[in-house]
XYZ file of C-alpha atoms in Angstrom:
578
model
C 0.000 0.000 0.000
C 1.431 3.377 -1.022
C 2.020 6.287 1.340
C -0.343 8.479 -0.677
C -3.175 5.977 -0.283
C -2.627 5.746 3.478
C -2.661 9.564 3.734
C -5.891 9.832 1.735
C -7.524 7.363 4.094
C -6.247 9.353 7.082
C -7.891 12.489 5.645
C -11.200 10.619 5.244
C -11.008 9.438 8.879
C -10.445 13.035 10.038
C -13.455 14.108 7.963
C -15.581 11.427 9.642
C -16.103 9.571 6.367
C -14.113 6.397 6.936
C -13.708 3.556 9.424
C -12.545 -0.014 8.913
C -15.360 -2.284 7.610
C -16.079 -3.931 10.979
C -15.847 -0.891 13.237
C -19.512 -0.874 14.343
C -19.430 -4.607 15.044
C -16.300 -4.438 17.219
C -17.553 -1.448 19.225
C -20.953 -3.090 19.744
C -19.313 -6.264 21.041
C -17.027 -4.297 23.345
C -19.988 -2.507 24.934
C -21.872 -5.788 25.452
C -18.868 -7.683 26.816
C -17.993 -4.854 29.203
C -21.553 -4.767 30.533
C -21.726 -8.533 31.050
C -18.280 -8.824 32.665
C -18.445 -5.726 34.903
C -22.168 -5.131 35.422
C -21.797 -1.481 34.357
C -24.550 -0.564 31.890
C -25.977 -4.074 31.951
C -29.576 -2.780 32.157
C -29.269 -1.980 28.427
C -29.406 -5.726 27.755
C -32.345 -6.446 30.070
C -35.727 -6.691 28.378
C -39.090 -5.343 29.539
C -41.975 -7.777 29.817
C -44.462 -5.508 28.069
C -47.607 -7.464 29.021
C -47.040 -7.056 32.739
C -44.943 -3.929 33.327
C -44.566 -0.395 32.084
C -41.322 1.558 31.841
C -41.441 2.766 35.454
C -41.879 -0.759 36.828
C -39.097 -1.983 34.513
C -36.808 0.736 35.845
C -37.534 -0.358 39.421
C -36.768 -3.965 38.487
C -33.424 -2.902 37.021
C -32.567 -0.952 40.181
C -33.142 -3.856 42.568
C -31.388 -6.455 40.369
C -27.834 -7.580 41.061
C -26.698 -9.577 38.040
C -24.379 -12.591 38.423
C -22.715 -12.573 34.990
C -19.519 -10.924 36.357
C -19.155 -13.767 38.868
C -19.684 -16.473 36.235
C -17.190 -14.893 33.852
C -14.677 -14.496 36.646
C -14.829 -18.256 37.220
C -14.378 -18.989 33.524
C -11.421 -16.612 33.311
C -9.850 -18.213 36.392
C -9.815 -21.590 34.618
C -7.648 -20.102 31.866
C -5.273 -18.701 34.489
C -4.339 -22.292 35.286
C -2.270 -22.194 32.103
C 0.402 -20.190 33.926
C 1.161 -23.082 36.271
C 1.054 -25.699 33.544
C 3.815 -27.635 31.802
C 5.650 -25.129 29.593
C 9.166 -23.881 29.006
C 10.123 -20.207 28.750
C 13.289 -19.579 26.761
C 14.954 -16.175 26.551
C 18.662 -16.115 25.752
C 21.383 -14.546 23.640
C 23.536 -17.665 23.827
C 25.709 -19.642 26.243
C 28.874 -17.517 26.237
C 29.587 -15.490 29.344
C 28.993 -12.160 27.576
C 25.717 -13.504 26.146
C 24.584 -14.664 29.593
C 25.289 -11.212 31.048
C 23.382 -9.641 28.154
C 20.428 -11.942 28.857
C 20.420 -10.979 32.545
C 20.465 -7.279 31.636
C 17.581 -7.669 29.170
C 15.555 -9.617 31.741
C 15.937 -6.569 34.000
C 14.629 -4.375 31.176
C 11.576 -6.599 30.864
C 10.956 -6.348 34.608
C 10.654 -2.541 34.255
C 8.027 -2.876 31.511
C 4.548 -1.409 32.117
C 5.554 0.647 35.120
C 7.314 -2.199 36.913
C 4.550 -4.711 36.257
C 6.977 -6.662 34.112
C 6.339 -7.922 30.595
C 5.344 -11.401 31.769
C 3.063 -10.001 34.454
C 1.468 -7.546 32.035
C 0.718 -10.223 29.448
C -0.675 -12.617 32.042
C -2.992 -10.020 33.580
C -4.109 -7.859 30.681
C -4.667 -10.524 28.019
C -7.353 -12.206 30.114
C -8.859 -8.897 31.263
C -9.052 -7.439 27.752
C -10.528 -10.661 26.352
C -13.325 -10.203 28.874
C -14.170 -6.677 27.733
C -12.690 -5.900 24.318
C -11.011 -8.690 22.303
C -10.533 -6.319 19.356
C -8.393 -3.888 21.356
C -4.809 -3.295 20.240
C -1.666 -3.251 22.368
C 0.786 -0.856 20.736
C 4.420 -0.498 21.780
C 5.319 3.147 22.262
C 8.277 4.969 23.775
C 9.143 8.498 24.826
C 11.915 10.642 23.344
C 15.393 9.553 24.394
C 19.050 10.281 23.638
C 20.172 7.266 21.615
C 23.825 8.160 22.288
C 23.408 7.830 26.055
C 20.454 5.548 26.746
C 18.100 2.927 25.379
C 14.457 3.506 24.576
C 11.999 2.366 27.250
C 8.970 0.874 25.482
C 5.607 0.788 27.224
C 2.211 -0.631 26.198
C -0.461 1.701 24.853
C -3.887 0.069 24.747
C -6.168 1.259 21.961
C -9.750 0.108 22.440
C -11.871 -1.019 19.505
C -13.613 2.374 19.655
C -10.238 4.150 19.356
C -8.888 1.920 16.554
C -10.873 3.604 13.806
C -9.111 2.285 10.721
C -6.490 -0.283 9.753
C -5.600 -2.537 6.853
C -3.801 -5.845 6.314
C -2.162 -7.098 3.135
C -1.217 -10.785 2.994
C -1.503 -10.964 6.759
C 0.837 -8.008 7.356
C -0.456 -4.860 9.065
C -0.008 -1.867 6.719
C -1.235 0.921 8.989
C -3.306 1.499 12.120
C -5.146 4.781 12.736
C -6.076 5.493 16.349
C -8.104 8.371 17.773
C -6.101 10.019 20.567
C -7.329 13.122 22.360
C -7.815 15.950 19.860
C -6.345 14.145 16.890
C -5.353 10.973 15.114
C -2.194 8.854 15.182
C -1.405 6.664 12.191
C 1.124 3.910 12.967
C 3.087 2.784 9.902
C 6.033 0.493 9.210
C 8.857 3.025 9.298
C 7.268 6.020 10.970
C 4.199 7.259 12.794
C 2.213 10.290 11.710
C -0.189 12.500 13.619
C -3.027 14.693 12.424
C -4.106 17.072 15.189
C -7.025 19.471 15.208
C -5.717 23.010 15.935
C -9.167 24.374 16.815
C -8.919 27.032 14.111
C -11.796 27.454 11.678
C -11.621 28.042 7.947
C -13.802 28.065 4.886
C -15.668 24.859 4.171
C -14.466 23.391 0.896
C -16.448 21.148 -1.399
C -13.588 18.720 -1.954
C -11.264 17.207 0.633
C -7.477 17.566 0.245
C -5.733 14.613 -1.398
C -2.242 14.855 0.088
C -0.491 15.652 3.362
C 2.878 17.347 3.908
C 4.948 17.142 7.089
C 4.663 20.118 9.487
C 2.037 21.832 7.324
C -1.564 22.710 8.059
C -4.425 21.252 6.063
C -8.067 22.334 5.912
C -10.586 19.508 6.396
C -14.333 20.219 6.660
C -13.747 23.807 7.676
C -11.200 22.981 10.404
C -7.433 23.274 10.344
C -5.325 20.225 11.194
C -1.555 19.961 11.433
C 0.245 16.925 10.042
C 3.541 15.639 11.487
C 5.761 12.583 10.971
C 8.045 10.736 13.422
C 10.511 8.259 11.893
C 11.741 5.094 13.626
C 12.713 2.838 10.648
C 11.690 -0.380 12.447
C 10.156 -1.827 9.292
C 7.162 -3.168 11.204
C 4.221 -1.843 13.185
C 4.702 -2.958 16.782
C 1.016 -3.542 17.486
C -1.110 -6.643 18.014
C -4.747 -7.359 18.856
C -5.517 -9.176 22.098
C -8.247 -11.504 20.807
C -7.687 -15.072 19.671
C -11.165 -16.515 18.954
C -12.153 -15.422 15.465
C -15.560 -13.899 14.739
C -17.512 -16.026 12.262
C -19.740 -13.030 11.488
C -16.803 -11.150 9.936
C -15.267 -14.242 8.312
C -12.541 -14.279 10.944
C -11.328 -10.724 10.311
C -12.123 -9.663 13.888
C -12.466 -11.432 17.220
C -15.109 -12.397 19.760
C -14.467 -13.171 23.389
C -13.474 -16.749 24.237
C -16.727 -17.243 26.166
C -18.933 -17.138 23.064
C -20.345 -20.636 23.680
C -21.612 -19.562 27.111
C -23.068 -16.242 25.947
C -26.650 -17.461 25.237
C -26.900 -18.767 28.806
C -25.361 -15.582 30.205
C -28.013 -13.519 28.404
C -30.738 -15.812 29.764
C -29.553 -15.190 33.330
C -30.216 -11.457 32.953
C -33.985 -12.007 32.798
C -34.150 -14.877 35.271
C -31.943 -13.265 37.940
C -33.910 -10.031 37.605
C -37.186 -11.903 38.132
C -35.659 -13.817 41.051
C -34.635 -10.591 42.798
C -38.091 -9.122 42.164
C -39.816 -12.237 43.529
C -37.589 -12.241 46.616
C -38.400 -8.573 47.224
C -42.148 -9.259 46.950
C -41.854 -12.183 49.372
C -40.004 -10.014 51.871
C -42.304 -7.012 51.333
C -45.774 -8.340 50.415
C -48.608 -6.203 49.051
C -51.149 -5.173 51.699
C -54.835 -5.393 50.743
C -57.256 -3.701 53.124
C -60.634 -2.015 53.248
C -60.224 1.645 52.575
C -61.629 4.339 54.845
C -63.809 7.001 53.323
C -62.246 10.378 52.746
C -63.057 12.559 55.750
C -62.486 15.881 54.002
C -65.429 18.332 54.477
C -67.858 18.071 51.590
C -66.329 14.920 50.119
C -67.947 12.143 52.150
C -66.309 9.487 50.042
C -67.633 10.866 46.752
C -64.290 12.243 45.540
C -65.913 15.629 44.766
C -66.126 18.885 46.689
C -68.345 21.659 45.341
C -68.317 20.138 41.862
C -64.538 19.821 41.727
C -62.157 16.961 42.433
C -61.400 16.582 46.135
C -57.925 17.897 46.833
C -57.402 15.494 49.755
C -58.226 12.133 48.200
C -57.557 13.247 44.586
C -60.968 11.982 43.488
C -60.636 8.444 44.865
C -63.075 8.917 47.726
C -60.663 7.081 50.063
C -58.062 8.096 52.592
C -54.468 7.859 51.425
C -52.973 4.396 51.989
C -50.012 4.382 54.390
C -46.669 3.783 52.671
C -44.450 2.626 55.524
C -44.687 -0.455 57.701
C -45.009 1.620 60.882
C -47.927 3.630 59.433
C -49.840 0.418 58.717
C -50.024 -0.362 62.420
C -53.428 0.914 63.554
C -54.053 1.134 67.295
C -57.680 0.885 68.416
C -59.134 0.854 71.972
C -59.816 -2.507 73.576
C -63.601 -3.333 73.400
C -65.299 -3.780 76.745
C -66.965 -6.987 75.631
C -65.497 -9.954 73.735
C -68.569 -9.920 71.547
C -67.506 -6.529 70.193
C -63.999 -7.667 69.219
C -63.183 -7.797 65.478
C -61.038 -10.397 63.726
C -58.195 -8.124 62.586
C -57.027 -10.675 59.991
C -60.290 -10.076 58.126
C -59.705 -6.333 57.857
C -56.563 -6.621 55.706
C -54.307 -9.283 54.257
C -50.811 -9.592 52.771
C -50.376 -10.887 49.240
C -46.989 -12.278 48.125
C -45.740 -14.788 45.525
C -45.770 -18.451 46.413
C -42.421 -19.486 47.888
C -42.310 -22.447 45.480
C -41.898 -19.938 42.624
C -38.838 -18.531 44.389
C -37.389 -22.013 44.814
C -37.940 -22.842 41.130
C -36.259 -19.601 40.047
C -33.259 -20.287 42.286
C -32.870 -23.777 40.788
C -33.160 -22.390 37.256
C -30.510 -19.745 37.906
C -28.142 -22.411 39.257
C -28.848 -24.593 36.222
C -28.030 -21.727 33.850
C -24.805 -21.010 35.727
C -23.739 -24.653 35.370
C -24.642 -24.605 31.667
C -22.474 -21.507 31.165
C -19.469 -23.330 32.582
C -20.179 -26.584 30.746
C -20.718 -24.803 27.413
C -17.514 -22.788 27.724
C -15.267 -25.653 28.811
C -17.195 -28.470 27.116
C -16.726 -30.201 30.447
C -18.425 -30.836 33.794
C -15.122 -30.666 35.714
C -15.561 -27.199 37.175
C -19.242 -27.417 38.074
C -20.221 -27.243 41.734
C -22.519 -30.186 41.169
C -20.927 -33.494 42.081
C -21.519 -36.049 39.345
C -20.688 -39.729 39.539
C -18.586 -40.402 36.468
C -16.787 -43.301 34.922
C -13.018 -43.058 34.592
C -13.424 -42.634 30.827
C -15.981 -39.830 31.224
C -13.790 -37.988 33.678
C -10.784 -38.338 31.394
C -12.723 -36.874 28.448
C -13.851 -33.938 30.606
C -10.240 -33.292 31.618
C -9.127 -33.396 27.988
C -11.858 -30.970 26.907
C -10.984 -28.485 29.666
C -7.304 -28.909 28.799
C -8.049 -28.080 25.138
C -9.786 -24.819 26.112
C -6.881 -23.702 28.282
C -4.358 -24.873 25.666
C -5.906 -22.662 22.950
C -5.556 -19.623 25.184
C -2.029 -20.476 26.311
C -0.865 -21.057 22.754
C -2.028 -17.532 21.910
C -0.421 -16.194 25.100
C 2.908 -17.697 24.019
C 2.571 -16.089 20.581
C 1.636 -12.691 22.045
C 4.475 -12.868 24.610
C 7.050 -13.642 21.920
C 5.792 -10.828 19.675
C 5.965 -8.337 22.547
C 9.418 -9.441 23.742
C 10.874 -9.188 20.226
C 9.148 -5.823 19.677
C 10.617 -4.422 22.901
C 14.054 -5.778 22.018
C 13.865 -4.282 18.518
C 12.846 -0.865 19.837
C 15.698 -0.949 22.370
C 18.214 -2.073 19.755
C 18.771 -5.404 21.510
C 17.164 -7.816 19.052
C 20.346 -9.197 17.458
C 21.001 -12.768 18.570
C 17.938 -12.919 20.837
C 16.014 -16.173 21.040
C 12.662 -15.816 22.811
C 9.876 -18.376 22.902
C 7.453 -20.156 25.185
C 7.107 -23.837 24.350
C 3.639 -25.073 25.260
C 2.928 -28.756 25.720
C -0.329 -30.084 24.270
C -0.935 -31.757 27.634
C -0.866 -28.850 30.083
C -0.923 -31.202 33.075
C -3.496 -29.275 35.101
C -3.637 -31.803 37.944
C -3.179 -30.781 41.572
C -0.383 -32.051 43.822
C -2.823 -34.380 45.579
C -3.898 -35.893 42.254
C -0.272 -36.318 41.181
C 0.640 -37.931 44.494
C -2.193 -40.389 43.943
C -0.868 -41.054 40.425
C 2.588 -41.695 41.897
C 1.139 -44.126 44.449
C -0.721 -45.991 41.723
C 2.454 -46.118 39.617
C 4.317 -47.640 42.562
C 1.559 -50.170 43.229
C 1.438 -51.145 39.550
C 5.209 -51.536 39.329
C 5.532 -48.830 36.651
C 8.933 -48.154 35.151
C 11.314 -45.333 36.092
C 10.272 -43.150 33.125
C 6.662 -43.056 34.354
C 7.656 -42.222 37.915
C 10.110 -39.594 36.732
C 7.446 -37.853 34.632
C 5.092 -37.677 37.626
C 7.856 -36.406 39.924
C 8.701 -33.660 37.417
C 5.040 -32.602 37.300
C 4.952 -32.392 41.092
C 8.108 -30.308 41.124
C 6.701 -27.919 38.540
C 3.759 -27.140 40.826
C 5.955 -26.836 43.925
C 8.200 -24.314 42.149
C 5.443 -22.399 40.329
C 6.372 -19.116 42.008
C 10.080 -19.664 41.345
C 10.674 -20.882 37.766
C 14.468 -20.661 38.169
C 14.242 -23.113 41.058
C 12.627 -25.679 38.763
C 15.230 -25.069 36.049
C 17.990 -25.822 38.575
C 16.192 -28.939 39.835
C 15.671 -30.064 36.224
C 19.421 -29.912 35.552
C 20.262 -31.799 38.729
C 17.695 -34.480 38.010
C 19.028 -34.919 34.483
C 22.372 -35.939 35.998
C 20.781 -38.115 38.690
C 21.562 -41.692 37.539
C 18.693 -43.195 39.546
C 15.961 -40.645 38.771
C 12.523 -42.248 38.697
C 13.486 -45.314 40.738
C 11.836 -46.164 44.067
C 13.808 -45.682 47.283
C 14.286 -49.449 47.614
C 15.587 -49.683 44.073
C 17.988 -46.804 44.669
C 19.441 -48.564 47.725
C 20.020 -51.729 45.723
C 21.545 -50.077 42.661
C 23.732 -47.736 44.723
C 25.534 -50.781 46.148
C 25.461 -53.014 43.088
C 28.775 -53.849 41.365
C 26.799 -53.904 38.110
C 26.578 -50.093 38.245
C 29.747 -48.155 37.292
C 31.533 -46.810 40.356
C 31.427 -43.247 38.988
C 27.614 -43.387 38.784
C 27.357 -44.544 42.382
C 29.727 -41.746 43.428
C 27.599 -39.183 41.557
C 24.371 -40.362 43.212
C 25.861 -40.479 46.726
C 27.426 -37.007 46.401
C 24.887 -35.292 44.139
C 24.141 -32.398 46.479
C 27.797 -31.796 47.372
C 28.918 -31.899 43.728
C 26.363 -29.323 42.588
C 27.061 -27.046 45.563
C 30.731 -26.954 44.603
C 30.015 -26.396 40.917
C 27.513 -23.598 41.641
C 30.020 -21.862 43.930
C 32.753 -21.884 41.269
C 30.429 -21.302 38.285
C 27.511 -18.937 39.090
C 26.148 -19.258 35.532
C 26.303 -23.062 35.536
C 22.538 -23.532 34.984
C 22.620 -21.285 31.906
C 25.337 -23.339 30.215
C 24.648 -25.863 27.434
C 24.347 -29.480 28.520
C 27.740 -30.400 27.032
C 29.586 -27.815 29.127
C 27.639 -28.797 32.243
C 28.547 -32.451 31.721
C 32.258 -31.616 31.511
C 32.125 -29.897 34.921
C 30.059 -32.676 36.536
C 32.326 -35.417 35.172
C 35.385 -33.544 36.458
C 33.867 -33.224 39.940
C 32.965 -36.953 39.976
C 36.493 -37.849 38.845
C 38.037 -35.777 41.662
C 35.895 -37.486 44.307
C 36.565 -40.927 42.790
C 40.313 -40.390 42.942
C 40.024 -39.102 46.490
C 38.097 -42.219 47.559
C 40.501 -44.580 45.816
C 43.583 -42.933 47.324
C 42.005 -43.132 50.769
C 41.148 -46.820 50.400
C 42.918 -49.234 52.792
C 46.140 -50.678 51.307
C 46.235 -54.395 50.542
C 49.006 -56.655 51.918
C 50.448 -59.246 49.610
C 50.840 -62.706 51.195
């Protein structure tokens, strides 16, 4: 796409005559998703039951309703958060040389300062899920402030452009050509090698019949009777550092935009709006029933219960002929003198009564709301795993449910890995640190979402069944991943140590046997018996040991084992020849 064509489109956007083809759709979805996930403005999606209520009654119903869609969506989002403690490997390195390791450490510090100290990993983990709840067509754009490139590096930060702000953009063969965003009093157009701005100066001019066809840097241009100033800022990156946060494609737009990942649950979420509203209304009517009573005649002079006084409507009873009905509970309490004879006593229950909905209706509504909540979760995850309802399942049924839930989380985590890599490389490119950088998150198809208790049970069953070392080792690694979730480097260190452990995956009894068996090389027995000591010594002398390639690590471990072996052999008791 030529620069002239992009500029002409920018002029049309400023004139209010152009948006991207799906602009209305993306903004409409954002408003709906925000209402359902936050509760703000949700009354727009509640419907009035026209046969039974007018607008005023509908407004009252909206006011007393507390919708539960935010709670349901919070649960669904929390399931996807489990991806962060799953089986994956994060790789970020410039190489294994000492200078490369130091460069990696320095860049990791840069990433920790990203997003105001939130850190790039933390930002991606928090905001991707949050934005998918409210606006999956939002863009995250990497920006940076002016800096002296002779003395410092740029400090990129994320700028979030909502679907309402992202007015126009275009792709060619999957590559973003430009992105025009409304910012304050103007427009910013992000392009491959520079960004341009078109700001409204507030000055008025003559309205022209035709719009201008070209823009020139640092010059004013008249658009629809208003002066705008056009400016360009070059960066020569060759790519627009911007990416949308959605990952589930919208079938309505042939996959050109995104919907939220909870689309399958949306019909049930919409149903809850009506049912929960009716449930709250029913509960309020049960707690505060309608009082039906005989009305007293209006006692105003001249009215006498007719509703008229001197040919005009009675100002006291407003033409009803009755006294005004009390509005508060305390005013409904009428005190009358005690009759002198029991025969003169009245049955007070016959003077008025309270009318309220049958409690069975309330119970049915509560059950229906719970059923809809469970259907939301089942539809989203295609699984019964995370329902409150306990269901007796076969082992096969439970396994299928686990696989279905795993697939849902896997789809999100695969996108997270892609978004993380794009952002890391974008930040590195902006800072001039992209050369030689390898950054990726490797996601396993089986995310291993089991708890420690479930894994311990698996380990027990493996022991009882006499499973081989490989099976036990895999389970032990999964347990260690969960234990070290908050400290990924701790798992990386344990992983290296376990790779050198000659008896990894064996039972304790097996380890005792093999550690004393002459069938096992003496060096392997020495390594197992002194594993902790060997790695302590290596770590002390080589602080970057765990960042080294396996070949270099093996050289150091073999050398340490050889030293201990020689020490043991030299200390062995001498033999006496007979």
